[in-house]
Coordinates of C-alpha atoms in Angstrom, one line a residue:
X1 CA 0.0 0.0 0.0
X2 CA 1.3 3.4 -0.9
X3 CA 2.0 6.2 1.5
X4 CA -0.7 8.8 1.9
X5 CA 0.1 12.4 0.8
X6 CA -1.2 15.0 3.3
X7 CA -0.8 18.7 2.5
X8 CA -0.7 21.0 5.5
X9 CA -1.4 24.7 5.0
X10 CA 1.3 26.8 6.7
X11 CA 3.2 23.8 8.1
X12 CA 6.3 24.9 10.0
X13 CA 9.2 22.8 11.4
X14 CA 7.7 22.4 14.9
X15 CA 4.4 21.2 13.7
X16 CA 6.0 18.9 11.1
X17 CA 7.8 17.2 14.0
X18 CA 4.6 16.8 16.0
X19 CA 2.7 15.5 12.9
X20 CA 5.4 12.9 12.3
X21 CA 4.7 11.5 15.8
X22 CA 1.0 10.8 15.2
X23 CA -0.4 7.3 15.1
X24 CA -0.1 5.9 11.6
X25 CA 2.4 8.6 10.6
X26 CA 4.9 6.0 9.3
X27 CA 2.7 5.7 6.3
X28 CA 2.1 9.4 5.8
X29 CA 4.0 12.0 3.8
X30 CA 3.4 15.5 4.9
X31 CA 3.9 18.4 2.5
X32 CA 3.6 22.1 3.1
X33 CA 1.4 24.3 1.1
X34 CA 1.6 28.1 1.6
X35 CA 4.6 29.3 3.5
X36 CA 4.3 29.5 7.3
X37 CA 5.3 33.2 7.3
X38 CA 2.2 34.0 5.2
X39 CA -0.2 32.7 7.9
X40 CA 1.8 33.1 11.2
X41 CA 2.5 36.4 12.9
X42 CA 0.9 38.6 10.2
X43 CA -2.1 40.8 9.9
X44 CA -2.0 40.9 6.1
X45 CA -4.2 38.2 4.4
X46 CA -4.1 38.3 0.6
X47 CA -6.4 35.3 0.5
X48 CA -7.0 35.3 -3.3
X49 CA -3.3 35.3 -4.0
X50 CA -2.7 32.7 -1.4
X51 CA -5.3 30.4 -2.9
X52 CA -3.8 30.9 -6.3
X53 CA -0.3 29.8 -5.0
X54 CA -1.9 26.9 -3.2
X55 CA -3.6 25.8 -6.4
X56 CA -0.3 26.0 -8.3
X57 CA 1.5 24.0 -5.7
X58 CA -1.2 21.3 -5.6
X59 CA -1.6 21.1 -9.3
X60 CA 2.1 20.7 -9.8
X61 CA 2.1 17.6 -7.5
X62 CA 1.8 14.6 -9.8
X63 CA 0.8 12.0 -7.2
X64 CA -2.6 11.4 -5.5
X65 CA -3.5 14.1 -3.0
X66 CA -5.2 12.3 -0.1
X67 CA -5.9 15.1 2.3
X68 CA -5.5 18.9 2.8
X69 CA -5.5 20.0 6.4
X70 CA -4.8 23.0 8.6
X71 CA -4.9 23.8 12.3
X72 CA -5.1 27.6 12.4
X73 CA -7.7 30.3 12.5
X74 CA -8.3 32.8 9.7
X75 CA -7.3 32.7 6.9
X76 CA -6.4 29.0 7.0
X77 CA -9.7 27.7 8.4
X78 CA -11.7 29.4 5.7
X79 CA -9.4 28.5 2.9
X80 CA -9.7 24.7 3.5
X81 CA -13.2 24.1 2.3
X82 CA -12.4 25.9 -0.9
X83 CA -9.1 24.0 -1.5
X84 CA -10.7 20.7 -0.5
X85 CA -13.6 21.1 -2.9
X86 CA -11.2 22.0 -5.8
X87 CA -9.0 18.9 -5.2
X88 CA -11.7 16.4 -4.1
X89 CA -10.5 15.9 -0.5
X90 CA -12.7 15.7 2.6
X91 CA -13.8 18.8 4.5
X92 CA -16.8 20.4 6.1
X93 CA -18.9 22.4 3.6
X94 CA -18.1 26.1 3.2
X95 CA -21.7 27.0 4.2
X96 CA -21.6 25.0 7.4
X97 CA -18.2 26.5 8.2
X98 CA -19.5 30.0 7.8
X99 CA -22.4 29.2 10.0
X100 CA -19.8 28.9 12.7
X101 CA -17.3 31.6 11.7
X102 CA -19.6 34.4 10.6
X103 CA -20.4 35.5 14.1
X104 CA -23.8 37.0 13.3
X105 CA -25.0 34.1 11.3
X106 CA -23.7 31.7 14.0
X107 CA -25.7 33.5 16.7
X108 CA -28.8 33.4 14.5
X109 CA -28.4 29.6 14.0
X110 CA -27.7 29.1 17.7
X111 CA -30.8 31.1 18.6
X112 CA -32.9 28.5 16.8
X113 CA -31.9 25.6 19.1
X114 CA -30.3 27.0 22.2
X115 CA -31.6 30.5 22.8
X116 CA -31.2 30.2 26.6
X117 CA -27.5 29.6 26.3
X118 CA -26.4 32.7 24.2
X119 CA -26.3 36.4 25.1
X120 CA -28.4 39.1 23.5
X121 CA -26.7 40.3 20.4
X122 CA -27.0 42.5 17.3
X123 CA -24.9 43.4 14.2
X124 CA -23.9 46.9 13.5
X125 CA -21.9 48.9 10.9
X126 CA -19.0 50.7 12.6
X127 CA -18.9 53.2 9.8
X128 CA -22.5 54.2 10.5
X129 CA -22.7 57.3 12.8
X130 CA -26.0 55.9 14.2
X131 CA -24.5 52.5 15.2
X132 CA -24.7 53.2 18.9
X133 CA -28.5 53.9 18.5
X134 CA -28.8 50.6 16.5
X135 CA -27.3 48.7 19.5
X136 CA -29.7 50.4 21.9
X137 CA -32.7 49.5 19.8
X138 CA -31.6 45.8 20.2
X139 CA -32.0 46.2 24.0
X140 CA -28.3 46.2 24.6
X141 CA -27.1 48.6 27.2
X142 CA -23.7 49.4 28.9
X143 CA -21.7 47.4 29.5
X144 CA -21.5 45.3 26.4
X145 CA -18.8 43.8 24.2
X146 CA -18.0 44.5 20.6
X147 CA -16.0 42.6 18.0
X148 CA -15.8 42.2 14.2
X149 CA -18.2 39.8 12.4
X150 CA -15.0 37.8 11.7
X151 CA -11.9 38.2 13.8
X152 CA -8.7 36.4 14.5
X153 CA -7.8 35.6 18.1
X154 CA -8.7 38.4 20.5
X155 CA -7.9 41.2 18.1
X156 CA -10.2 44.2 17.9
X157 CA -12.4 43.0 20.8
X158 CA -13.5 45.7 23.3
X159 CA -15.5 45.9 26.5
X160 CA -17.7 49.0 26.3
X161 CA -18.6 50.8 29.5
X162 CA -19.6 54.2 28.1
X163 CA -20.2 56.2 24.8
X164 CA -16.5 57.3 25.0
X165 CA -15.4 53.7 25.1
X166 CA -17.6 53.0 22.1
X167 CA -16.2 55.9 20.2
X168 CA -12.7 54.7 20.9
X169 CA -13.5 51.1 19.8
X170 CA -15.2 52.3 16.6
X171 CA -12.2 54.4 15.7
X172 CA -9.9 51.4 16.1
X173 CA -12.3 49.1 14.3
X174 CA -12.6 51.5 11.3
X175 CA -8.8 51.8 11.1
X176 CA -8.1 48.0 11.1
X177 CA -11.2 46.0 10.2
X178 CA -10.4 46.0 6.5
X179 CA -7.4 43.7 7.0
X180 CA -9.9 40.8 7.7
X181 CA -13.1 42.1 6.1
X182 CA -11.8 42.2 2.6
X183 CA -10.4 38.6 2.6
X184 CA -13.4 37.3 4.5
X185 CA -15.7 38.9 2.0
X186 CA -13.8 37.1 -0.8
X187 CA -14.5 33.8 1.0
X188 CA -18.2 34.7 1.5
X189 CA -18.5 35.3 -2.3
X190 CA -17.7 31.6 -2.8
X191 CA -20.7 30.5 -0.6
X192 CA -24.4 30.2 -1.1
X193 CA -25.7 32.6 1.5
X194 CA -29.1 33.8 2.6
X195 CA -29.7 37.5 1.6
X196 CA -29.9 38.4 5.3
X197 CA -26.4 37.1 5.9
X198 CA -24.9 38.4 2.6
X199 CA -25.9 41.9 3.5
X200 CA -24.0 41.7 6.8
X201 CA -20.5 41.3 5.4
X202 CA -17.0 41.2 7.0
X203 CA -17.0 45.0 7.5
X204 CA -19.7 44.7 10.1
X205 CA -19.4 44.1 13.8
X206 CA -21.2 42.4 16.7
X207 CA -22.4 43.9 19.9
X208 CA -23.2 41.4 22.6
X209 CA -24.4 41.3 26.2
X210 CA -21.5 40.8 28.6
X211 CA -21.2 37.1 29.6
X212 CA -18.6 35.6 31.8
X213 CA -17.6 33.0 34.3
X214 CA -15.3 30.0 34.1
X215 CA -14.1 29.9 30.5
X216 CA -13.2 26.7 28.7
X217 CA -12.8 25.3 25.2
X218 CA -14.4 22.0 24.2
X219 CA -12.5 20.2 21.5
X220 CA -14.5 17.9 19.3
X221 CA -15.2 16.6 15.8
X222 CA -18.0 15.3 13.6
X223 CA -17.5 12.0 11.8
X224 CA -20.3 10.8 9.5
X225 CA -22.9 12.8 11.4
X226 CA -21.8 11.8 14.9
X227 CA -20.6 14.6 17.2
X228 CA -17.8 13.6 19.5
X229 CA -16.2 15.7 22.3
X230 CA -12.8 14.4 23.4
X231 CA -11.4 17.0 25.7
X232 CA -12.1 20.3 27.6
X233 CA -9.4 22.9 28.2
X234 CA -9.8 25.6 30.8
X235 CA -8.9 29.2 29.8
X236 CA -7.6 31.1 32.9
X237 CA -7.4 34.9 32.6
X238 CA -5.2 37.4 34.5
X239 CA -7.2 38.9 37.5
X240 CA -9.5 41.9 36.5
X241 CA -8.5 41.9 32.8
X242 CA -9.5 40.1 29.6
X243 CA -6.0 38.8 28.8
X244 CA -5.4 35.1 29.0
X245 CA -2.9 33.8 31.7
X246 CA -2.9 30.2 30.7
X247 CA -4.8 27.3 29.1
X248 CA -5.0 24.2 31.3
X249 CA -5.8 20.6 30.4
X250 CA -7.7 18.6 31.5
X251 CA -10.5 20.9 32.7
X252 CA -11.4 21.1 36.4
X253 CA -15.1 21.9 35.7
X254 CA -17.6 19.8 37.5
X255 CA -18.4 16.6 35.6
X256 CA -22.1 17.6 35.3
X257 CA -21.2 20.9 33.7
X258 CA -18.9 19.2 31.2
X259 CA -21.6 16.7 30.3
X260 CA -24.1 19.5 29.7
X261 CA -21.6 21.3 27.5
X262 CA -21.1 18.1 25.5
X263 CA -24.9 17.8 25.1
X264 CA -25.2 21.4 23.9
X265 CA -22.4 20.8 21.5
X266 CA -24.2 17.8 19.9
X267 CA -27.3 19.9 19.5
X268 CA -25.7 22.9 17.8
X269 CA -23.2 21.1 15.5
X270 CA -25.9 18.7 14.3
X271 CA -28.3 21.6 13.7
X272 CA -25.6 23.4 11.7
X273 CA -24.9 20.4 9.5
X274 CA -21.2 20.5 10.1
X275 CA -19.6 17.1 9.3
X276 CA -16.3 15.3 8.8
X277 CA -14.2 17.9 10.4
X278 CA -12.8 19.1 13.7
X279 CA -14.0 22.1 15.7
X280 CA -13.9 23.7 19.1
X281 CA -16.4 25.6 21.1
X282 CA -15.7 28.2 23.7
X283 CA -18.0 28.2 26.7
X284 CA -18.5 30.0 30.0
X285 CA -19.9 28.5 33.1
X286 CA -21.4 31.3 35.3
X287 CA -21.4 29.5 38.7
X288 CA -23.2 32.3 40.4
X289 CA -26.1 32.4 38.0
X290 CA -26.0 28.7 37.4
X291 CA -25.8 29.3 33.6
X292 CA -23.8 28.0 30.7
X293 CA -23.0 30.4 27.9
X294 CA -21.8 29.6 24.4
X295 CA -19.2 32.1 23.4
X296 CA -18.1 31.1 19.9
X297 CA -17.5 28.2 17.6
X298 CA -14.2 27.7 15.8
X299 CA -13.9 25.4 12.8
X300 CA -10.5 23.8 13.6
X301 CA -8.5 22.3 16.4
X302 CA -6.9 24.9 18.6
X303 CA -3.2 24.9 17.7
X304 CA -2.4 26.2 21.2
X305 CA -3.7 23.0 22.7
X306 CA -1.6 20.6 20.6
X307 CA 1.2 20.3 23.1
X308 CA -1.3 20.0 26.0
X309 CA -2.9 16.9 24.4
X310 CA 0.5 15.5 23.6
X311 CA 1.6 15.9 27.2
X312 CA -1.5 14.5 28.8
X313 CA -3.1 12.1 26.3
X314 CA 0.1 11.0 24.5
X315 CA -0.4 12.6 21.0
X316 CA -1.3 16.0 19.6
X317 CA -4.9 16.3 18.6
X318 CA -3.7 17.0 15.1
X319 CA -4.4 13.3 15.1
X320 CA -8.1 14.2 14.8
X321 CA -7.6 16.6 11.9
X322 CA -5.5 14.1 9.9
X323 CA -7.7 11.1 10.5
X324 CA -10.9 13.0 9.5
X325 CA -9.2 14.3 6.4
X326 CA -8.4 10.8 5.4
X327 CA -11.9 9.6 6.0
X328 CA -11.1 7.7 9.2
X329 CA -12.6 7.6 12.7
X330 CA -10.1 9.6 14.8
X331 CA -7.7 7.4 16.7
X332 CA -7.2 9.7 19.7
X333 CA -5.7 8.2 22.8
X334 CA -6.8 9.2 26.4
X335 CA -4.5 9.9 29.4
X336 CA -1.5 8.0 27.8
X337 CA 0.9 11.0 28.1
X338 CA 3.8 11.7 30.5
X339 CA 1.9 14.3 32.6
X340 CA -1.3 14.5 34.6
X341 CA -1.8 18.1 33.7
X342 CA -0.4 20.6 31.2
X343 CA -0.7 24.3 30.4
X344 CA 0.2 26.9 27.9
X345 CA 1.2 30.1 29.8
X346 CA 1.2 33.6 28.4
X347 CA 4.1 35.8 29.8
X348 CA 2.6 39.3 29.4
X349 CA 3.3 42.9 30.1
X350 CA 0.4 45.4 30.4
X351 CA 2.0 48.5 28.8
X352 CA 0.3 50.7 26.2
X353 CA 3.5 50.4 24.3
X354 CA 7.3 50.1 24.7
X355 CA 10.5 49.3 22.9
X356 CA 12.2 46.0 23.7
X357 CA 15.9 46.3 24.4
X358 CA 16.6 42.9 25.9
X359 CA 15.1 39.4 25.7
X360 CA 16.3 36.1 27.3
X361 CA 19.1 34.6 25.3
X362 CA 18.9 31.1 23.7
X363 CA 21.2 29.8 26.4
X364 CA 19.0 31.2 29.1
X365 CA 15.9 29.7 27.5
X366 CA 17.6 26.3 27.2
X367 CA 18.6 26.3 30.9
X368 CA 15.0 27.0 31.9
X369 CA 13.7 24.3 29.6
X370 CA 16.0 21.8 31.0
X371 CA 15.0 22.7 34.6
X372 CA 11.5 21.3 33.9
X373 CA 11.5 18.4 31.4
X374 CA 9.0 18.8 28.6
X375 CA 8.9 22.6 28.9
X376 CA 8.9 24.6 25.7
X377 CA 9.5 28.4 25.7
X378 CA 8.9 30.5 22.6
X379 CA 10.0 34.1 22.8
X380 CA 7.8 36.4 20.7
X381 CA 9.8 39.6 20.6
X382 CA 13.3 40.8 19.7
X383 CA 15.5 43.7 20.7
X384 CA 14.5 46.9 18.9
X385 CA 10.9 45.8 18.4
X386 CA 8.0 48.1 19.3
X387 CA 5.4 46.1 21.2
X388 CA 2.6 47.7 19.1
X389 CA 4.1 46.0 16.1
X390 CA 3.2 42.5 17.5
X391 CA 0.4 40.9 15.5
X392 CA -2.5 38.9 17.0
X393 CA -2.6 40.7 20.4
X394 CA -5.6 41.5 22.5
X395 CA -6.5 45.1 23.2
X396 CA -5.0 45.2 26.7
X397 CA -1.6 43.6 26.9
X398 CA 1.3 42.0 24.9
X399 CA 2.4 38.4 25.1
X400 CA 6.2 38.4 25.2
X401 CA 6.6 34.6 25.5
X402 CA 4.6 31.4 25.3
X403 CA 5.5 28.6 27.8
X404 CA 4.2 25.1 27.6
X405 CA 4.7 22.9 30.7
X406 CA 3.5 19.7 32.2
X407 CA 3.4 18.4 35.8
X408 CA 1.9 15.9 38.1
X409 CA -0.6 18.3 39.7
X410 CA -2.1 21.8 39.2
X411 CA -0.2 23.1 42.3
X412 CA 3.2 21.8 40.9
X413 CA 2.4 23.2 37.5
X414 CA 1.6 26.7 38.8
X415 CA 4.6 26.7 41.2
X416 CA 7.0 25.6 38.5
X417 CA 5.8 28.3 36.1
X418 CA 5.9 31.0 38.8
X419 CA 9.6 30.2 39.4
X420 CA 10.3 30.0 35.7
X421 CA 8.6 33.4 35.0
X422 CA 10.8 35.1 37.5
X423 CA 13.9 34.0 35.5
X424 CA 12.6 35.4 32.2
X425 CA 14.3 38.8 31.9
X426 CA 13.1 41.4 29.4
X427 CA 14.1 45.0 29.4
X428 CA 12.3 48.0 27.8
X429 CA 12.6 51.7 27.0
X430 CA 10.1 54.3 26.0
X431 CA 7.4 52.6 28.1
X432 CA 3.9 54.1 27.7
X433 CA 1.0 53.4 29.9

């Protein structure tokens, strides 16, 4: 039997190594399509040109193409159905994907089957001077949250406490929303959309009732119509701010709450008609109100969680994406890894801006990694860099480093990271805020 050819959009060296450790990988050949630099650490998404280059790369391959996969948010997630349809490989349909990724359409679909588990919401045009009045007519009052119809990460998301906050957010949205709205509209043009949705294009935004509580991400997939949840990752924020502190796996939510989230997931993904692809859903559990809220649906595995599943379950959940793309029931192990718990930590500063003048050296990073086996540290800045030039940041802080760690308990994990963080030395000048 021949090896299977699997093309990976934006595959870099680290992920290639992880992919080559998957179950069955001895009979797979992984090929990159679209350079990693075009989809990592950038805010420019020339999606039409990227698809053209992907077409050229795939058409020049003179062997069977068995699968095309990705494990990143926009633009990769939205490109996959288009590429897979062109080359006859497996993927969720573009329309079912957009029912998840177009935030307004997604809320409308959710409202049909789980209205008690979503916040009040409305769409608005940030370029319309009457947009705040539009939000008020939808019975949304301060405070509320705004974000683009399609965003990437936490970018351009704002908590609005006052008209002044809204004016500031709208200014930022109008300045930057085009970097995603234009390529997202190109994707929408490939889909069969209801008129109500086509008129709310990528240049629009969402306003939503504030929801909160214990945040988590349910990772799952749909295989031949069956919805499967295989892991829940907790998302822990820094105190009093929206910025993430770390992702922790496995979740410490009560079993009954996890089971209810799994049930809600089956309902919504079946209703959407999403099939033969991976996804994740972000939820809140508001323990005080006794409510579960669905925050958003993402049509991919969470790349940030790959190392966590590898540490705890024994293999990256890229296993799920590959198996589904090949038409197989995912062969995902459970609790067969080296650690009982794992996390991705975000080492942050809360400046308005600054210039970096020193970062930990490679030797310093290596010493810290060796201090705790399995630890991976990725520095995200370099001397001379302005923090405001960092892509994919939230509106309140800058992530200077990502740290993946595993341990035998939550207490050990947090203590180990606290010690490690004290040894990560960055220096700045021209600090603002």
